[in-house]
PDB file of C-alpha atoms and ligand atoms in Angstrom:
ATOM      1  CA  UNK A   1       0.095  -0.009   0.188  1.00  0.00           C
ATOM      2  CA  UNK A   2       1.466   3.082  -1.110  1.00  0.00           C
ATOM      3  CA  UNK A   3       1.147   5.809   2.181  1.00  0.00           C
ATOM      4  CA  UNK A   4      -1.006   8.545   2.401  1.00  0.00           C
ATOM      5  CA  UNK A   5       1.620  11.744   0.707  1.00  0.00           C
ATOM      6  CA  UNK A   6      -0.668  14.989   1.960  1.00  0.00           C
ATOM      7  CA  UNK A   7      -1.691  16.560  -1.802  1.00  0.00           C
ATOM      8  CA  UNK A   8      -0.385  20.048  -1.082  1.00  0.00           C
ATOM      9  CA  UNK A   9       2.903  18.864  -0.496  1.00  0.00           C
ATOM     10  CA  UNK A  10       5.492  20.643  -2.616  1.00  0.00           C
ATOM     11  CA  UNK A  11       7.442  17.454  -3.717  1.00  0.00           C
ATOM     12  CA  UNK A  12       4.236  15.595  -3.835  1.00  0.00           C
ATOM     13  CA  UNK A  13       4.337  13.975  -7.296  1.00  0.00           C
ATOM     14  CA  UNK A  14       8.048  13.337  -6.296  1.00  0.00           C
ATOM     15  CA  UNK A  15       6.976  11.291  -3.119  1.00  0.00           C
ATOM     16  CA  UNK A  16       4.105   9.500  -4.491  1.00  0.00           C
ATOM     17  CA  UNK A  17       6.841   8.739  -7.208  1.00  0.00           C
ATOM     18  CA  UNK A  18       9.353   6.753  -4.661  1.00  0.00           C
ATOM     19  CA  UNK A  19       6.722   5.166  -2.837  1.00  0.00           C
ATOM     20  CA  UNK A  20       5.554   3.477  -6.007  1.00  0.00           C
ATOM     21  CA  UNK A  21       9.524   2.347  -6.547  1.00  0.00           C
ATOM     22  CA  UNK A  22       9.270   1.594  -2.760  1.00  0.00           C
ATOM     23  CA  UNK A  23       6.173  -0.532  -3.545  1.00  0.00           C
ATOM     24  CA  UNK A  24       7.692  -2.097  -6.324  1.00  0.00           C
ATOM     25  CA  UNK A  25      10.721  -3.122  -4.550  1.00  0.00           C
ATOM     26  CA  UNK A  26       8.617  -4.864  -1.894  1.00  0.00           C
ATOM     27  CA  UNK A  27       6.904  -6.548  -4.846  1.00  0.00           C
ATOM     28  CA  UNK A  28       9.927  -7.596  -6.409  1.00  0.00           C
ATOM     29  CA  UNK A  29       9.468  -5.843  -9.839  1.00  0.00           C
ATOM     30  CA  UNK A  30      12.067  -2.861  -8.742  1.00  0.00           C
ATOM     31  CA  UNK A  31      15.522  -4.070  -7.756  1.00  0.00           C
ATOM     32  CA  UNK A  32      17.497  -2.457  -4.596  1.00  0.00           C
ATOM     33  CA  UNK A  33      19.804  -1.368  -7.101  1.00  0.00           C
ATOM     34  CA  UNK A  34      16.810   0.509  -8.907  1.00  0.00           C
ATOM     35  CA  UNK A  35      16.240   2.702  -6.171  1.00  0.00           C
ATOM     36  CA  UNK A  36      19.456   4.296  -6.411  1.00  0.00           C
ATOM     37  CA  UNK A  37      19.443   4.597  -9.932  1.00  0.00           C
ATOM     38  CA  UNK A  38      15.991   7.116  -9.929  1.00  0.00           C
ATOM     39  CA  UNK A  39      17.874   9.028  -6.979  1.00  0.00           C
ATOM     40  CA  UNK A  40      20.425   9.781  -9.891  1.00  0.00           C
ATOM     41  CA  UNK A  41      17.485  10.593 -11.827  1.00  0.00           C
ATOM     42  CA  UNK A  42      15.884  12.748  -9.836  1.00  0.00           C
ATOM     43  CA  UNK A  43      18.817  14.914  -9.451  1.00  0.00           C
ATOM     44  CA  UNK A  44      18.949  15.752 -13.213  1.00  0.00           C
ATOM     45  CA  UNK A  45      15.107  16.117 -12.938  1.00  0.00           C
ATOM     46  CA  UNK A  46      15.515  18.954  -9.879  1.00  0.00           C
ATOM     47  CA  UNK A  47      18.027  20.601 -12.515  1.00  0.00           C
ATOM     48  CA  UNK A  48      15.679  20.589 -15.215  1.00  0.00           C
ATOM     49  CA  UNK A  49      12.896  22.098 -13.029  1.00  0.00           C
ATOM     50  CA  UNK A  50      10.653  19.301 -13.180  1.00  0.00           C
ATOM     51  CA  UNK A  51       8.950  19.838 -16.535  1.00  0.00           C
ATOM     52  CA  UNK A  52       9.014  18.827 -20.457  1.00  0.00           C
ATOM     53  CA  UNK A  53      11.019  21.417 -21.843  1.00  0.00           C
ATOM     54  CA  UNK A  54      10.572  21.952 -25.851  1.00  0.00           C
ATOM     55  CA  UNK A  55      13.750  20.019 -26.641  1.00  0.00           C
ATOM     56  CA  UNK A  56      12.140  17.372 -24.793  1.00  0.00           C
ATOM     57  CA  UNK A  57       9.062  16.963 -27.001  1.00  0.00           C
ATOM     58  CA  UNK A  58      11.943  17.692 -29.625  1.00  0.00           C
ATOM     59  CA  UNK A  59      13.895  14.259 -28.720  1.00  0.00           C
ATOM     60  CA  UNK A  60      10.404  12.390 -28.055  1.00  0.00           C
ATOM     61  CA  UNK A  61       9.052  12.848 -31.422  1.00  0.00           C
ATOM     62  CA  UNK A  62      12.506  12.245 -33.457  1.00  0.00           C
ATOM     63  CA  UNK A  63      12.483   8.718 -30.865  1.00  0.00           C
ATOM     64  CA  UNK A  64       8.984   8.118 -31.956  1.00  0.00           C
ATOM     65  CA  UNK A  65       9.791   8.525 -35.673  1.00  0.00           C
ATOM     66  CA  UNK A  66      13.061   6.552 -35.203  1.00  0.00           C
ATOM     67  CA  UNK A  67      10.571   2.903 -33.843  1.00  0.00           C
ATOM     68  CA  UNK A  68       7.725   4.077 -36.360  1.00  0.00           C
ATOM     69  CA  UNK A  69      10.321   3.427 -39.234  1.00  0.00           C
ATOM     70  CA  UNK A  70      11.703   0.516 -37.633  1.00  0.00           C
ATOM     71  CA  UNK A  71      11.085  -2.672 -39.342  1.00  0.00           C
ATOM     72  CA  UNK A  72      10.906  -4.277 -35.824  1.00  0.00           C
ATOM     73  CA  UNK A  73      10.894  -1.978 -32.911  1.00  0.00           C
ATOM     74  CA  UNK A  74      10.740  -3.705 -29.692  1.00  0.00           C
ATOM     75  CA  UNK A  75      10.123  -2.285 -26.239  1.00  0.00           C
ATOM     76  CA  UNK A  76      12.515  -3.475 -22.998  1.00  0.00           C
ATOM     77  CA  UNK A  77      11.676  -3.440 -19.870  1.00  0.00           C
ATOM     78  CA  UNK A  78      12.835  -3.533 -16.662  1.00  0.00           C
ATOM     79  CA  UNK A  79      11.630  -2.941 -12.948  1.00  0.00           C
ATOM     80  CA  UNK A  80      12.040   0.335 -12.815  1.00  0.00           C
ATOM     81  CA  UNK A  81       9.895   0.900 -15.656  1.00  0.00           C
ATOM     82  CA  UNK A  82       7.207  -1.571 -14.711  1.00  0.00           C
ATOM     83  CA  UNK A  83       6.818   0.149 -11.464  1.00  0.00           C
ATOM     84  CA  UNK A  84       7.010   3.696 -13.065  1.00  0.00           C
ATOM     85  CA  UNK A  85       4.731   3.816 -16.124  1.00  0.00           C
ATOM     86  CA  UNK A  86       3.003   0.055 -16.624  1.00  0.00           C
ATOM     87  CA  UNK A  87       0.083   1.427 -17.941  1.00  0.00           C
ATOM     88  CA  UNK A  88       1.916   3.654 -20.469  1.00  0.00           C
ATOM     89  CA  UNK A  89       4.280   1.245 -21.794  1.00  0.00           C
ATOM     90  CA  UNK A  90       1.772  -0.999 -23.107  1.00  0.00           C
ATOM     91  CA  UNK A  91      -0.432   1.980 -24.395  1.00  0.00           C
ATOM     92  CA  UNK A  92       3.190   2.669 -26.626  1.00  0.00           C
ATOM     93  CA  UNK A  93       3.735  -0.996 -27.363  1.00  0.00           C
ATOM     94  CA  UNK A  94       0.116  -1.116 -28.738  1.00  0.00           C
ATOM     95  CA  UNK A  95       0.544   2.518 -31.007  1.00  0.00           C
ATOM     96  CA  UNK A  96       3.847   1.622 -31.838  1.00  0.00           C
ATOM     97  CA  UNK A  97       3.202  -2.289 -32.750  1.00  0.00           C
ATOM     98  CA  UNK A  98       6.361  -2.658 -30.997  1.00  0.00           C
ATOM     99  CA  UNK A  99       6.176  -6.169 -28.842  1.00  0.00           C
ATOM    100  CA  UNK A 100       7.235  -5.954 -25.108  1.00  0.00           C
ATOM    101  CA  UNK A 101      10.407  -7.481 -23.767  1.00  0.00           C
ATOM    102  CA  UNK A 102      11.516  -8.059 -20.028  1.00  0.00           C
ATOM    103  CA  UNK A 103      14.936  -7.704 -19.829  1.00  0.00           C
ATOM    104  CA  UNK A 104      17.030  -7.650 -16.513  1.00  0.00           C
ATOM    105  CA  UNK A 105      20.067  -6.681 -15.157  1.00  0.00           C
ATOM    106  CA  UNK A 106      19.246  -8.036 -11.847  1.00  0.00           C
ATOM    107  CA  UNK A 107      18.063 -11.675 -13.431  1.00  0.00           C
ATOM    108  CA  UNK A 108      16.243 -13.732 -11.302  1.00  0.00           C
ATOM    109  CA  UNK A 109      12.638 -15.762 -11.666  1.00  0.00           C
ATOM    110  CA  UNK A 110      11.346 -14.297  -8.847  1.00  0.00           C
ATOM    111  CA  UNK A 111      11.619 -10.772 -10.347  1.00  0.00           C
ATOM    112  CA  UNK A 112      10.616 -11.912 -14.510  1.00  0.00           C
ATOM    113  CA  UNK A 113       7.419 -12.979 -12.935  1.00  0.00           C
ATOM    114  CA  UNK A 114       6.574 -10.011 -10.650  1.00  0.00           C
ATOM    115  CA  UNK A 115       7.623  -7.762 -13.466  1.00  0.00           C
ATOM    116  CA  UNK A 116       5.461  -9.900 -16.290  1.00  0.00           C
ATOM    117  CA  UNK A 117       2.659  -9.989 -14.368  1.00  0.00           C
ATOM    118  CA  UNK A 118       2.558  -6.090 -13.577  1.00  0.00           C
ATOM    119  CA  UNK A 119       2.634  -5.702 -16.838  1.00  0.00           C
ATOM    120  CA  UNK A 120      -0.254  -8.049 -17.713  1.00  0.00           C
ATOM    121  CA  UNK A 121      -2.502  -6.207 -14.952  1.00  0.00           C
ATOM    122  CA  UNK A 122      -1.397  -3.109 -16.770  1.00  0.00           C
ATOM    123  CA  UNK A 123      -3.032  -5.016 -20.043  1.00  0.00           C
ATOM    124  CA  UNK A 124      -0.212  -6.517 -21.812  1.00  0.00           C
ATOM    125  CA  UNK A 125      -1.620  -9.317 -24.258  1.00  0.00           C
ATOM    126  CA  UNK A 126       1.913 -10.682 -25.044  1.00  0.00           C
ATOM    127  CA  UNK A 127       5.470 -10.522 -23.381  1.00  0.00           C
ATOM    128  CA  UNK A 128       8.996 -11.750 -24.869  1.00  0.00           C
ATOM    129  CA  UNK A 129      11.566 -12.168 -22.810  1.00  0.00           C
ATOM    130  CA  UNK A 130      10.077 -15.182 -19.949  1.00  0.00           C
ATOM    131  CA  UNK A 131      10.010 -18.074 -22.688  1.00  0.00           C
ATOM    132  CA  UNK A 132      13.272 -19.957 -22.688  1.00  0.00           C
ATOM    133  CA  UNK A 133      12.440 -21.797 -25.414  1.00  0.00           C
ATOM    134  CA  UNK A 134      13.210 -18.532 -27.266  1.00  0.00           C
ATOM    135  CA  UNK A 135      16.567 -17.491 -25.754  1.00  0.00           C
ATOM    136  CA  UNK A 136      19.717 -16.288 -27.194  1.00  0.00           C
ATOM    137  CA  UNK A 137      22.608 -15.261 -26.107  1.00  0.00           C
ATOM    138  CA  UNK A 138      24.479 -11.652 -26.840  1.00  0.00           C
ATOM    139  CA  UNK A 139      28.356 -12.319 -26.344  1.00  0.00           C
ATOM    140  CA  UNK A 140      29.201  -8.612 -26.553  1.00  0.00           C
ATOM    141  CA  UNK A 141      27.504  -8.191 -23.351  1.00  0.00           C
ATOM    142  CA  UNK A 142      29.449 -10.738 -19.978  1.00  0.00           C
ATOM    143  CA  UNK A 143      26.164 -10.716 -17.497  1.00  0.00           C
ATOM    144  CA  UNK A 144      22.898 -12.014 -17.286  1.00  0.00           C
ATOM    145  CA  UNK A 145      21.478  -9.443 -19.671  1.00  0.00           C
ATOM    146  CA  UNK A 146      23.081 -10.986 -22.495  1.00  0.00           C
ATOM    147  CA  UNK A 147      19.815 -13.319 -22.743  1.00  0.00           C
ATOM    148  CA  UNK A 148      17.546 -12.383 -25.234  1.00  0.00           C
ATOM    149  CA  UNK A 149      14.919 -13.140 -27.125  1.00  0.00           C
ATOM    150  CA  UNK A 150      15.257 -14.281 -30.713  1.00  0.00           C
ATOM    151  CA  UNK A 151      11.932 -12.793 -31.483  1.00  0.00           C
ATOM    152  CA  UNK A 152      12.811  -9.228 -29.987  1.00  0.00           C
ATOM    153  CA  UNK A 153      15.705  -7.971 -29.035  1.00  0.00           C
ATOM    154  CA  UNK A 154      17.681 -10.687 -31.243  1.00  0.00           C
ATOM    155  CA  UNK A 155      16.391 -10.209 -34.240  1.00  0.00           C
ATOM    156  CA  UNK A 156      15.337  -6.628 -33.529  1.00  0.00           C
ATOM    157  CA  UNK A 157      16.979  -3.636 -35.837  1.00  0.00           C
ATOM    158  CA  UNK A 158      15.318  -0.842 -33.235  1.00  0.00           C
ATOM    159  CA  UNK A 159      15.337  -1.266 -29.961  1.00  0.00           C
ATOM    160  CA  UNK A 160      13.867   1.308 -26.959  1.00  0.00           C
ATOM    161  CA  UNK A 161      15.731   0.879 -24.339  1.00  0.00           C
ATOM    162  CA  UNK A 162      14.515   3.689 -21.439  1.00  0.00           C
ATOM    163  CA  UNK A 163      16.630   3.578 -18.584  1.00  0.00           C
ATOM    164  CA  UNK A 164      19.580   1.564 -19.492  1.00  0.00           C
ATOM    165  CA  UNK A 165      23.003   1.028 -18.508  1.00  0.00           C
ATOM    166  CA  UNK A 166      25.930   2.302 -20.795  1.00  0.00           C
ATOM    167  CA  UNK A 167      27.601  -0.870 -21.149  1.00  0.00           C
ATOM    168  CA  UNK A 168      24.491  -2.844 -22.676  1.00  0.00           C
ATOM    169  CA  UNK A 169      23.735  -0.279 -24.930  1.00  0.00           C
ATOM    170  CA  UNK A 170      27.188   0.412 -26.289  1.00  0.00           C
ATOM    171  CA  UNK A 171      26.825  -3.544 -26.747  1.00  0.00           C
ATOM    172  CA  UNK A 172      23.571  -3.449 -28.724  1.00  0.00           C
ATOM    173  CA  UNK A 173      24.708  -0.391 -30.756  1.00  0.00           C
ATOM    174  CA  UNK A 174      27.810  -3.050 -31.667  1.00  0.00           C
ATOM    175  CA  UNK A 175      25.131  -5.367 -33.283  1.00  0.00           C
ATOM    176  CA  UNK A 176      24.580  -2.546 -35.247  1.00  0.00           C
ATOM    177  CA  UNK A 177      20.540  -1.752 -33.741  1.00  0.00           C
ATOM    178  CA  UNK A 178      19.075   1.422 -33.199  1.00  0.00           C
ATOM    179  CA  UNK A 179      19.045   2.645 -29.774  1.00  0.00           C
ATOM    180  CA  UNK A 180      16.003   4.885 -28.504  1.00  0.00           C
ATOM    181  CA  UNK A 181      16.436   5.488 -24.775  1.00  0.00           C
ATOM    182  CA  UNK A 182      14.730   8.259 -22.449  1.00  0.00           C
ATOM    183  CA  UNK A 183      17.547   9.000 -19.511  1.00  0.00           C
ATOM    184  CA  UNK A 184      17.707  12.182 -17.730  1.00  0.00           C
ATOM    185  CA  UNK A 185      21.606  12.341 -17.445  1.00  0.00           C
ATOM    186  CA  UNK A 186      22.871  13.881 -20.730  1.00  0.00           C
ATOM    187  CA  UNK A 187      26.184  13.050 -20.355  1.00  0.00           C
ATOM    188  CA  UNK A 188      25.766   9.139 -19.353  1.00  0.00           C
ATOM    189  CA  UNK A 189      27.088   6.410 -21.435  1.00  0.00           C
ATOM    190  CA  UNK A 190      23.544   5.959 -22.664  1.00  0.00           C
ATOM    191  CA  UNK A 191      22.538   9.146 -23.750  1.00  0.00           C
ATOM    192  CA  UNK A 192      25.962   9.848 -25.774  1.00  0.00           C
ATOM    193  CA  UNK A 193      25.410   6.553 -27.412  1.00  0.00           C
ATOM    194  CA  UNK A 194      22.112   6.062 -28.672  1.00  0.00           C
ATOM    195  CA  UNK A 195      20.759   6.910 -31.697  1.00  0.00           C
ATOM    196  CA  UNK A 196      17.802   8.877 -29.794  1.00  0.00           C
ATOM    197  CA  UNK A 197      18.554  10.438 -26.479  1.00  0.00           C
ATOM    198  CA  UNK A 198      15.533  11.688 -24.782  1.00  0.00           C
ATOM    199  CA  UNK A 199      16.259  13.791 -21.726  1.00  0.00           C
ATOM    200  CA  UNK A 200      13.072  13.575 -19.564  1.00  0.00           C
ATOM    201  CA  UNK A 201      11.619  11.496 -16.666  1.00  0.00           C
ATOM    202  CA  UNK A 202      10.170   8.433 -18.118  1.00  0.00           C
ATOM    203  CA  UNK A 203       6.716   9.146 -16.269  1.00  0.00           C
ATOM    204  CA  UNK A 204       6.402  12.215 -18.442  1.00  0.00           C
ATOM    205  CA  UNK A 205       7.975  11.009 -21.534  1.00  0.00           C
ATOM    206  CA  UNK A 206       6.642   8.228 -22.349  1.00  0.00           C
ATOM    207  CA  UNK A 207       2.871   9.738 -21.763  1.00  0.00           C
ATOM    208  CA  UNK A 208       3.822  12.115 -24.539  1.00  0.00           C
ATOM    209  CA  UNK A 209       5.760   9.159 -26.746  1.00  0.00           C
ATOM    210  CA  UNK A 210       2.042   7.523 -26.855  1.00  0.00           C
ATOM    211  CA  UNK A 211       0.615  11.013 -28.173  1.00  0.00           C
ATOM    212  CA  UNK A 212       3.205  11.372 -30.631  1.00  0.00           C
ATOM    213  CA  UNK A 213       2.943   7.640 -31.637  1.00  0.00           C
ATOM    214  CA  UNK A 214      -0.939   7.909 -32.237  1.00  0.00           C
ATOM    215  CA  UNK A 215      -0.112  11.366 -34.118  1.00  0.00           C
ATOM    216  CA  UNK A 216       2.214   9.751 -36.604  1.00  0.00           C
ATOM    217  CA  UNK A 217       1.466   6.448 -36.927  1.00  0.00           C
ATOM    218  CA  UNK A 218      -0.875   6.759 -40.059  1.00  0.00           C
ATOM    219  CA  UNK A 219       2.065   8.827 -41.703  1.00  0.00           C
ATOM    220  CA  UNK A 220       3.390   6.866 -44.922  1.00  0.00           C
ATOM    221  CA  UNK A 221       6.817   5.979 -44.914  1.00  0.00           C
ATOM    222  CA  UNK A 222       7.695   8.725 -47.337  1.00  0.00           C
ATOM    223  CA  UNK A 223       6.034  11.838 -44.759  1.00  0.00           C
ATOM    224  CA  UNK A 224       7.834  10.066 -41.571  1.00  0.00           C
ATOM    225  CA  UNK A 225      10.827  10.205 -43.640  1.00  0.00           C
ATOM    226  CA  UNK A 226      10.428  14.194 -44.228  1.00  0.00           C
ATOM    227  CA  UNK A 227       9.501  15.135 -40.657  1.00  0.00           C
ATOM    228  CA  UNK A 228      12.538  12.906 -39.202  1.00  0.00           C
ATOM    229  CA  UNK A 229      14.937  15.657 -41.094  1.00  0.00           C
ATOM    230  CA  UNK A 230      13.446  17.922 -38.867  1.00  0.00           C
ATOM    231  CA  UNK A 231      15.362  16.982 -35.886  1.00  0.00           C
ATOM    232  CA  UNK A 232      18.992  16.036 -34.968  1.00  0.00           C
ATOM    233  CA  UNK A 233      19.971  13.620 -32.169  1.00  0.00           C
ATOM    234  CA  UNK A 234      23.425  15.570 -31.343  1.00  0.00           C
ATOM    235  CA  UNK A 235      22.061  19.290 -31.407  1.00  0.00           C
ATOM    236  CA  UNK A 236      18.809  18.358 -29.422  1.00  0.00           C
ATOM    237  CA  UNK A 237      21.039  16.756 -26.452  1.00  0.00           C
ATOM    238  CA  UNK A 238      23.434  19.390 -27.010  1.00  0.00           C
ATOM    239  CA  UNK A 239      20.056  21.728 -26.178  1.00  0.00           C
ATOM    240  CA  UNK A 240      19.573  19.556 -23.091  1.00  0.00           C
ATOM    241  CA  UNK A 241      22.832  20.429 -21.838  1.00  0.00           C
ATOM    242  CA  UNK A 242      22.352  24.172 -22.425  1.00  0.00           C
ATOM    243  CA  UNK A 243      18.741  23.949 -21.430  1.00  0.00           C
ATOM    244  CA  UNK A 244      20.664  22.572 -17.845  1.00  0.00           C
ATOM    245  CA  UNK A 245      22.869  24.409 -17.831  1.00  0.00           C
ATOM    246  CA  UNK A 246      21.732  27.836 -18.427  1.00  0.00           C
ATOM    247  CA  UNK A 247      19.335  27.291 -15.829  1.00  0.00           C
ATOM    248  CA  UNK A 248      21.818  26.784 -12.926  1.00  0.00           C
ATOM    249  CA  UNK A 249      23.831  29.922 -14.020  1.00  0.00           C
ATOM    250  CA  UNK A 250      20.140  31.994 -14.311  1.00  0.00           C
ATOM    251  CA  UNK A 251      19.988  30.215 -10.688  1.00  0.00           C
ATOM    252  CA  UNK A 252      23.761  31.372  -9.563  1.00  0.00           C
ATOM    253  CA  UNK A 253      23.214  34.720 -10.806  1.00  0.00           C
ATOM    254  CA  UNK A 254      19.878  35.438  -8.859  1.00  0.00           C
ATOM    255  CA  UNK A 255      20.241  38.038  -6.561  1.00  0.00           C
ATOM    256  CA  UNK A 256      17.383  36.551  -4.327  1.00  0.00           C
ATOM    257  CA  UNK A 257      17.856  33.000  -4.463  1.00  0.00           C
ATOM    258  CA  UNK A 258      17.229  32.379  -0.840  1.00  0.00           C
ATOM    259  CA  UNK A 259      13.568  33.413  -2.111  1.00  0.00           C
ATOM    260  CA  UNK A 260      12.625  31.127  -4.542  1.00  0.00           C
ATOM    261  CA  UNK A 261      11.229  28.352  -2.633  1.00  0.00           C
TER     262      UNK A 261
HETATM  263  P1  ATP B   1      25.431   4.915 -17.939  1.00  0.00           P
HETATM  264  O1  ATP B   1      25.716   3.609 -17.594  1.00  0.00           O
HETATM  265  O2  ATP B   1      24.689   4.994 -19.022  1.00  0.00           O
HETATM  266  O3  ATP B   1      26.927   5.753 -17.605  1.00  0.00           O
HETATM  267  P2  ATP B   1      24.840   5.159 -15.204  1.00  0.00           P
HETATM  268  O4  ATP B   1      25.616   4.116 -14.552  1.00  0.00           O
HETATM  269  O5  ATP B   1      24.751   6.330 -14.357  1.00  0.00           O
HETATM  270  O6  ATP B   1      24.954   5.176 -16.768  1.00  0.00           O
HETATM  271  P3  ATP B   1      22.737   3.504 -14.786  1.00  0.00           P
HETATM  272  O7  ATP B   1      22.387   3.017 -13.455  1.00  0.00           O
HETATM  273  O8  ATP B   1      23.209   2.976 -15.722  1.00  0.00           O
HETATM  274  O9  ATP B   1      23.564   4.913 -14.796  1.00  0.00           O
HETATM  275  O10 ATP B   1      21.158   3.718 -15.639  1.00  0.00           O
HETATM  276  C1  ATP B   1      20.233   4.219 -15.160  1.00  0.00           C
HETATM  277  C2  ATP B   1      20.030   6.134 -16.066  1.00  0.00           C
HETATM  278  O11 ATP B   1      18.717   6.080 -15.397  1.00  0.00           O
HETATM  279  C3  ATP B   1      20.759   6.924 -15.232  1.00  0.00           C
HETATM  280  O12 ATP B   1      21.419   7.671 -15.801  1.00  0.00           O
HETATM  281  C4  ATP B   1      19.761   7.623 -14.279  1.00  0.00           C
HETATM  282  O13 ATP B   1      20.109   9.481 -14.766  1.00  0.00           O
HETATM  283  C5  ATP B   1      18.487   7.605 -14.953  1.00  0.00           C
HETATM  284  N1  ATP B   1      17.115   7.631 -14.518  1.00  0.00           N
HETATM  285  C6  ATP B   1      16.590   7.216 -13.438  1.00  0.00           C
HETATM  286  N2  ATP B   1      15.529   6.943 -12.987  1.00  0.00           N
HETATM  287  C7  ATP B   1      15.126   7.746 -14.132  1.00  0.00           C
HETATM  288  C8  ATP B   1      13.730   7.935 -14.516  1.00  0.00           C
HETATM  289  N3  ATP B   1      12.547   8.217 -13.612  1.00  0.00           N
HETATM  290  N4  ATP B   1      13.219   8.778 -16.146  1.00  0.00           N
HETATM  291  C9  ATP B   1      14.482   9.162 -16.471  1.00  0.00           C
HETATM  292  N5  ATP B   1      15.858   8.636 -16.129  1.00  0.00           N
HETATM  293  C10 ATP B   1      15.756   8.123 -15.334  1.00  0.00           C
HETATM  294 MG1   MG B   2      25.255   2.004 -15.338  1.00  0.00          MG
END
């Protein structure tokens, strides 16, 4: 049970999110290290102002277009994603026509089952990554996350891996796959090596991606390719850094900084 958080608390959303993750950990959906990873993300969200800035909307559009243009896009789901936005990730999977695949850094049968249950409860009709008869291994990755589904990540040309670790992103890039990520840290190895990086909180990003996917899904291929020309991943990532640094600079020069809150 999520404890009562007063709605007028200035950090209401953030506290509710933390409680969701703690509850997810008790249900074995979230790994203990997932709580720490979220804390790192929160720090960057504070700098962002806990909003979706205009550059992030453009990153999300580019991400959705890239996934719609792919031959066999897949959405990789970990514990934090399943705890923070299960319904939204199922909606995105439907809008993009991209299957969900459970893929865990801290892999145990118990966690796999807990995440599968959370996704089914959120409306998922089919989930890859749990049937041993379809397992394949990516030799570039040294730990348990090298196990992937032959029907999903193994054969996909474009993988959406939100909240991903850098090693794995780099390994998937070496396999010539396009990688789309959501990562609040614009200078993580994942952000710097992905094909498309979204510098936003996953809670806001996936909802917005669903809207863009529904807007773009009936576009024909040449229209999508035309639309894609309007965006550039590297420029957008640099815009993210400029947004964060200029916000900090503004605060640094603010005479009444102690009166902001
Ligand atoms: P890398 O391995 O890419 O260099 P890292 O080791 O610093 O990054 P990881 O723990 O491997 O970080 O990956 C988790 C990433 O997810 C972090 O960069 C963190 O900022 C980000 N993150 C955590 N929670 C959220 C969230 N709610 N929304 C978006 N990003 C998040
Ligand atoms: Mg890492």
